[in-house]
Amino acid sequence: HKLKQRIDDGEEISKQGAIELFESYRSESPIIYNIETTNACNMRCKMCPRTTKMTRKITFLENEFYENIITQIKPHSEELWSKWEKFCTDTYGIAPDSTPSENHFFLYIIPRVIQLHGYGDPLLDKNLGNVVETLTRHSFESYFSCNPANIDIPKTVEMMERGLTYLKYSFESTDDIKFKDIRGNAANFTEAFKKTLEVLEIKEKNGYDTKIVITMIDVGHDEEQQREFQKLVKAF
């Protein structure tokens, strides 16, 4: 970021100078932010490139892989995280206690967790509970986003019990027909809404620490979807 600022300010930096500066900041230890547990998905979302462009074989990662990867990485130190918070506050004007927003989420949640989704829905991975437990055991926070139509109540409870830190449910409409139009025939708003309420009730009753995030991906860029989002806020 400092190098980019210097270049933006018109400073000429030699290739070797840029490489040396970059190397001085680069970690010698591996840093992992995202592990795609599976690329399996039963949805056909309009906004996802997986629907029309993915040609990879459908796979699920094994326990041995997680153990091997997670034992090579380490969580951020409190000192480093404090520096990051100051950087975000000074650079973007977004502090840790600022109003929740998409930018706040990507500055303060994504950098400190191991994200467990990629181009698949983690809820289709039967091994997900073990992955969460492994991360928790090694002092990592964990997070994944999923389609609420795929909610499996017993599996969700298992993951909350094993220490899942953040769980995001994405609703793009409060209308069943439109929900299917955006996500595919496997999507169902009514059932997804009921299951989400059940998860929230179980979480509250049992005092699980998992934070549930409700969101709506902007696919319409219009006032109608903004009204849909307000319905969603009111419903939850």
GROMACS .gro file of C-alpha atoms in nm:
model
  236
    1HIS     CA    1   0.000   0.000   0.000
    2LYS     CA    2   0.284   0.241   0.082
    3LEU     CA    3   0.458   0.152  -0.244
    4LYS     CA    4   0.138   0.219  -0.440
    5GLN     CA    5   0.100   0.557  -0.268
    6ARG     CA    6   0.455   0.656  -0.364
    7ILE     CA    7   0.393   0.560  -0.727
    8ASP     CA    8   0.058   0.742  -0.729
    9ASP     CA    9   0.238   1.052  -0.600
   10GLY     CA   10   0.463   1.041  -0.906
   11GLU     CA   11   0.777   0.893  -0.752
   12GLU     CA   12   0.987   0.682  -0.988
   13ILE     CA   13   1.091   0.353  -0.828
   14SER     CA   14   1.334   0.112  -0.988
   15LYS     CA   15   1.231  -0.245  -1.054
   16GLN     CA   16   1.491  -0.373  -0.808
   17GLY     CA   17   1.384  -0.121  -0.545
   18ALA     CA   18   1.021  -0.232  -0.578
   19ILE     CA   19   1.119  -0.599  -0.551
   20GLU     CA   20   1.333  -0.538  -0.242
   21LEU     CA   21   1.054  -0.341  -0.072
   22PHE     CA   22   0.802  -0.611  -0.157
   23GLU     CA   23   1.029  -0.885  -0.024
   24SER     CA   24   1.086  -0.694   0.301
   25TYR     CA   25   0.712  -0.717   0.373
   26ARG     CA   26   0.646  -1.067   0.243
   27SER     CA   27   0.589  -1.331   0.508
   28GLU     CA   28   0.817  -1.634   0.508
   29SER     CA   29   0.534  -1.839   0.659
   30PRO     CA   30   0.232  -1.940   0.448
   31ILE     CA   31  -0.077  -1.724   0.491
   32ILE     CA   32  -0.418  -1.872   0.413
   33TYR     CA   33  -0.745  -1.678   0.412
   34ASN     CA   34  -0.966  -1.914   0.213
   35ILE     CA   35  -1.004  -2.291   0.186
   36GLU     CA   36  -1.263  -2.406  -0.066
   37THR     CA   37  -1.392  -2.719   0.106
   38THR     CA   38  -1.593  -2.825  -0.198
   39ASN     CA   39  -1.697  -2.690  -0.536
   40ALA     CA   40  -2.023  -2.886  -0.527
   41CYS     CA   41  -2.338  -2.677  -0.553
   42ASN     CA   42  -2.702  -2.749  -0.629
   43MET     CA   43  -2.790  -2.388  -0.717
   44ARG     CA   44  -2.785  -2.214  -1.056
   45CYS     CA   45  -2.735  -1.855  -0.945
   46LYS     CA   46  -2.749  -1.588  -1.213
   47MET     CA   47  -2.467  -1.384  -1.058
   48CYS     CA   48  -2.223  -1.675  -1.008
   49PRO     CA   49  -1.969  -1.761  -1.282
   50ARG     CA   50  -1.976  -2.121  -1.160
   51THR     CA   51  -2.318  -2.166  -1.321
   52THR     CA   52  -2.193  -2.111  -1.676
   53LYS     CA   53  -1.811  -2.121  -1.672
   54MET     CA   54  -1.679  -2.374  -1.420
   55THR     CA   55  -1.534  -2.689  -1.575
   56ARG     CA   56  -1.349  -2.831  -1.272
   57LYS     CA   57  -1.430  -3.180  -1.148
   58ILE     CA   58  -1.658  -3.180  -0.840
   59THR     CA   59  -1.445  -3.267  -0.537
   60PHE     CA   60  -1.442  -3.265  -0.155
   61LEU     CA   61  -1.122  -3.210   0.044
   62GLU     CA   62  -1.010  -3.479   0.290
   63ASN     CA   63  -0.927  -3.443   0.661
   64GLU     CA   64  -0.557  -3.504   0.598
   65PHE     CA   65  -0.545  -3.196   0.377
   66TYR     CA   66  -0.688  -2.969   0.646
   67GLU     CA   67  -0.457  -3.098   0.914
   68ASN     CA   68  -0.156  -3.049   0.687
   69ILE     CA   69  -0.252  -2.694   0.589
   70ILE     CA   70  -0.376  -2.568   0.927
   71THR     CA   71  -0.069  -2.686   1.118
   72GLN     CA   72   0.149  -2.474   0.886
   73ILE     CA   73  -0.029  -2.143   0.950
   74LYS     CA   74  -0.094  -1.933   1.259
   75PRO     CA   75  -0.353  -1.674   1.362
   76HIS     CA   76  -0.267  -1.302   1.351
   77SER     CA   77  -0.105  -1.166   1.667
   78GLU     CA   78  -0.293  -0.902   1.866
   79GLU     CA   79  -0.016  -0.654   1.784
   80LEU     CA   80  -0.051  -0.711   1.410
   81TRP     CA   81  -0.429  -0.694   1.429
   82SER     CA   82  -0.410  -0.362   1.617
   83LYS     CA   83  -0.192  -0.223   1.337
   84TRP     CA   84  -0.449  -0.342   1.083
   85GLU     CA   85  -0.736  -0.174   1.270
   86LYS     CA   86  -0.541   0.154   1.279
   87PHE     CA   87  -0.464   0.123   0.906
   88CYS     CA   88  -0.834   0.070   0.821
   89THR     CA   89  -0.944   0.357   1.044
   90ASP     CA   90  -0.681   0.601   0.912
   91THR     CA   91  -0.702   0.497   0.545
   92TYR     CA   92  -1.072   0.427   0.492
   93GLY     CA   93  -1.233   0.604   0.786
   94ILE     CA   94  -1.393   0.275   0.895
   95ALA     CA   95  -1.329   0.186   1.260
   96PRO     CA   96  -1.389  -0.147   1.436
   97ASP     CA   97  -1.706  -0.010   1.598
   98SER     CA   98  -1.840   0.161   1.283
   99THR     CA   99  -2.189   0.080   1.155
  100PRO     CA  100  -2.201  -0.270   1.002
  101SER     CA  101  -2.171  -0.263   0.624
  102GLU     CA  102  -2.024  -0.468   0.341
  103ASN     CA  103  -1.700  -0.267   0.357
  104HIS     CA  104  -1.681  -0.311   0.736
  105PHE     CA  105  -1.734  -0.686   0.693
  106PHE     CA  106  -1.452  -0.717   0.437
  107LEU     CA  107  -1.210  -0.510   0.646
  108TYR     CA  108  -1.271  -0.657   0.990
  109ILE     CA  109  -1.417  -1.006   0.942
  110ILE     CA  110  -1.266  -1.153   0.625
  111PRO     CA  111  -0.900  -1.078   0.718
  112ARG     CA  112  -0.920  -1.253   1.055
  113VAL     CA  113  -1.109  -1.570   0.961
  114ILE     CA  114  -1.047  -1.876   0.749
  115GLN     CA  115  -1.321  -1.859   0.486
  116LEU     CA  116  -1.463  -2.200   0.398
  117HIS     CA  117  -1.653  -2.133   0.078
  118GLY     CA  118  -1.546  -2.082  -0.280
  119TYR     CA  119  -1.747  -2.183  -0.586
  120GLY     CA  120  -1.947  -2.443  -0.396
  121ASP     CA  121  -2.188  -2.448  -0.104
  122PRO     CA  122  -2.012  -2.574   0.214
  123LEU     CA  123  -2.343  -2.709   0.346
  124LEU     CA  124  -2.310  -2.989   0.090
  125ASP     CA  125  -1.979  -3.097   0.248
  126LYS     CA  126  -2.042  -3.373   0.504
  127ASN     CA  127  -1.695  -3.316   0.650
  128LEU     CA  128  -1.751  -2.948   0.730
  129GLY     CA  129  -1.798  -3.003   1.105
  130ASN     CA  130  -1.453  -3.163   1.129
  131VAL     CA  131  -1.298  -2.872   0.940
  132VAL     CA  132  -1.452  -2.619   1.180
  133GLU     CA  133  -1.339  -2.823   1.481
  134THR     CA  134  -0.981  -2.840   1.346
  135LEU     CA  135  -0.972  -2.464   1.297
  136THR     CA  136  -1.114  -2.400   1.644
  137ARG     CA  137  -0.860  -2.637   1.798
  138HIS     CA  138  -0.580  -2.433   1.637
  139SER     CA  139  -0.727  -2.100   1.758
  140PHE     CA  140  -0.859  -1.986   1.419
  141GLU     CA  141  -1.188  -1.810   1.363
  142SER     CA  142  -1.399  -1.959   1.082
  143TYR     CA  143  -1.663  -1.830   0.843
  144PHE     CA  144  -1.863  -1.932   0.541
  145SER     CA  145  -2.150  -1.797   0.334
  146CYS     CA  146  -2.417  -2.028   0.202
  147ASN     CA  147  -2.759  -2.045   0.046
  148PRO     CA  148  -3.019  -2.067   0.324
  149ALA     CA  149  -3.225  -2.302   0.108
  150ASN     CA  150  -2.959  -2.566   0.186
  151ILE     CA  151  -2.979  -2.530   0.565
  152ASP     CA  152  -2.945  -2.863   0.746
  153ILE     CA  153  -3.047  -2.794   1.107
  154PRO     CA  154  -2.854  -3.082   1.278
  155LYS     CA  155  -2.541  -3.008   1.074
  156THR     CA  156  -2.567  -2.635   1.151
  157VAL     CA  157  -2.602  -2.707   1.524
  158GLU     CA  158  -2.296  -2.934   1.501
  159MET     CA  159  -2.088  -2.656   1.345
  160MET     CA  160  -2.200  -2.401   1.606
  161GLU     CA  161  -2.110  -2.646   1.880
  162ARG     CA  162  -1.767  -2.697   1.722
  163GLY     CA  163  -1.691  -2.324   1.726
  164LEU     CA  164  -1.800  -2.174   1.391
  165THR     CA  165  -1.746  -1.798   1.431
  166TYR     CA  166  -1.951  -1.644   1.148
  167LEU     CA  167  -2.227  -1.784   0.929
  168LYS     CA  168  -2.379  -1.578   0.647
  169TYR     CA  169  -2.716  -1.647   0.486
  170SER     CA  170  -2.784  -1.468   0.159
  171PHE     CA  171  -3.141  -1.386   0.054
  172GLU     CA  172  -3.189  -1.207  -0.278
  173SER     CA  173  -3.567  -1.177  -0.260
  174THR     CA  174  -3.858  -1.233  -0.024
  175ASP     CA  175  -4.066  -1.374  -0.308
  176ASP     CA  176  -4.052  -1.748  -0.385
  177ILE     CA  177  -4.080  -1.707  -0.763
  178LYS     CA  178  -3.815  -1.436  -0.785
  179PHE     CA  179  -3.591  -1.625  -0.541
  180LYS     CA  180  -3.601  -1.928  -0.774
  181ASP     CA  181  -3.544  -1.705  -1.076
  182ILE     CA  182  -3.222  -1.573  -0.919
  183ARG     CA  183  -3.092  -1.889  -0.746
  184GLY     CA  184  -3.247  -2.173  -0.947
  185ASN     CA  185  -3.522  -2.426  -0.882
  186ALA     CA  186  -3.347  -2.569  -0.575
  187ALA     CA  187  -3.403  -2.236  -0.396
  188ASN     CA  188  -3.713  -2.173  -0.187
  189PHE     CA  189  -3.756  -1.851   0.012
  190THR     CA  190  -4.037  -1.971   0.239
  191GLU     CA  191  -3.850  -2.282   0.354
  192ALA     CA  192  -3.519  -2.095   0.379
  193PHE     CA  193  -3.682  -1.825   0.593
  194LYS     CA  194  -3.838  -2.082   0.830
  195LYS     CA  195  -3.509  -2.269   0.867
  196THR     CA  196  -3.315  -1.949   0.932
  197LEU     CA  197  -3.556  -1.849   1.208
  198GLU     CA  198  -3.514  -2.198   1.358
  199VAL     CA  199  -3.133  -2.163   1.352
  200LEU     CA  200  -3.158  -1.821   1.522
  201GLU     CA  201  -3.388  -1.964   1.789
  202ILE     CA  202  -3.155  -2.259   1.858
  203LYS     CA  203  -2.855  -2.028   1.874
  204GLU     CA  204  -3.029  -1.801   2.125
  205LYS     CA  205  -3.160  -2.088   2.336
  206ASN     CA  206  -2.822  -2.263   2.362
  207GLY     CA  207  -2.606  -1.952   2.385
  208TYR     CA  208  -2.384  -2.041   2.088
  209ASP     CA  209  -2.124  -1.776   2.003
  210THR     CA  210  -2.167  -1.808   1.626
  211LYS     CA  211  -2.263  -1.473   1.472
  212ILE     CA  212  -2.535  -1.501   1.207
  213VAL     CA  213  -2.511  -1.249   0.922
  214ILE     CA  214  -2.815  -1.188   0.701
  215THR     CA  215  -2.739  -1.028   0.367
  216MET     CA  216  -2.882  -0.962   0.023
  217ILE     CA  217  -2.666  -0.953  -0.289
  218ASP     CA  218  -2.762  -0.658  -0.508
  219VAL     CA  219  -2.875  -0.818  -0.834
  220GLY     CA  220  -3.132  -0.560  -0.942
  221HIS     CA  221  -2.968  -0.224  -0.868
  222ASP     CA  222  -3.316  -0.079  -0.835
  223GLU     CA  223  -3.562   0.056  -0.579
  224GLU     CA  224  -3.766  -0.266  -0.582
  225GLN     CA  225  -3.480  -0.472  -0.443
  226GLN     CA  226  -3.405  -0.201  -0.187
  227ARG     CA  227  -3.763  -0.239  -0.064
  228GLU     CA  228  -3.709  -0.616  -0.061
  229PHE     CA  229  -3.407  -0.568   0.163
  230GLN     CA  230  -3.607  -0.356   0.407
  231LYS     CA  231  -3.864  -0.637   0.424
  232LEU     CA  232  -3.580  -0.874   0.506
  233VAL     CA  233  -3.445  -0.645   0.780
  234LYS     CA  234  -3.791  -0.618   0.934
  235ALA     CA  235  -3.850  -0.995   0.910
  236PHE     CA  236  -3.533  -1.076   1.105
   0.00000   0.00000   0.00000
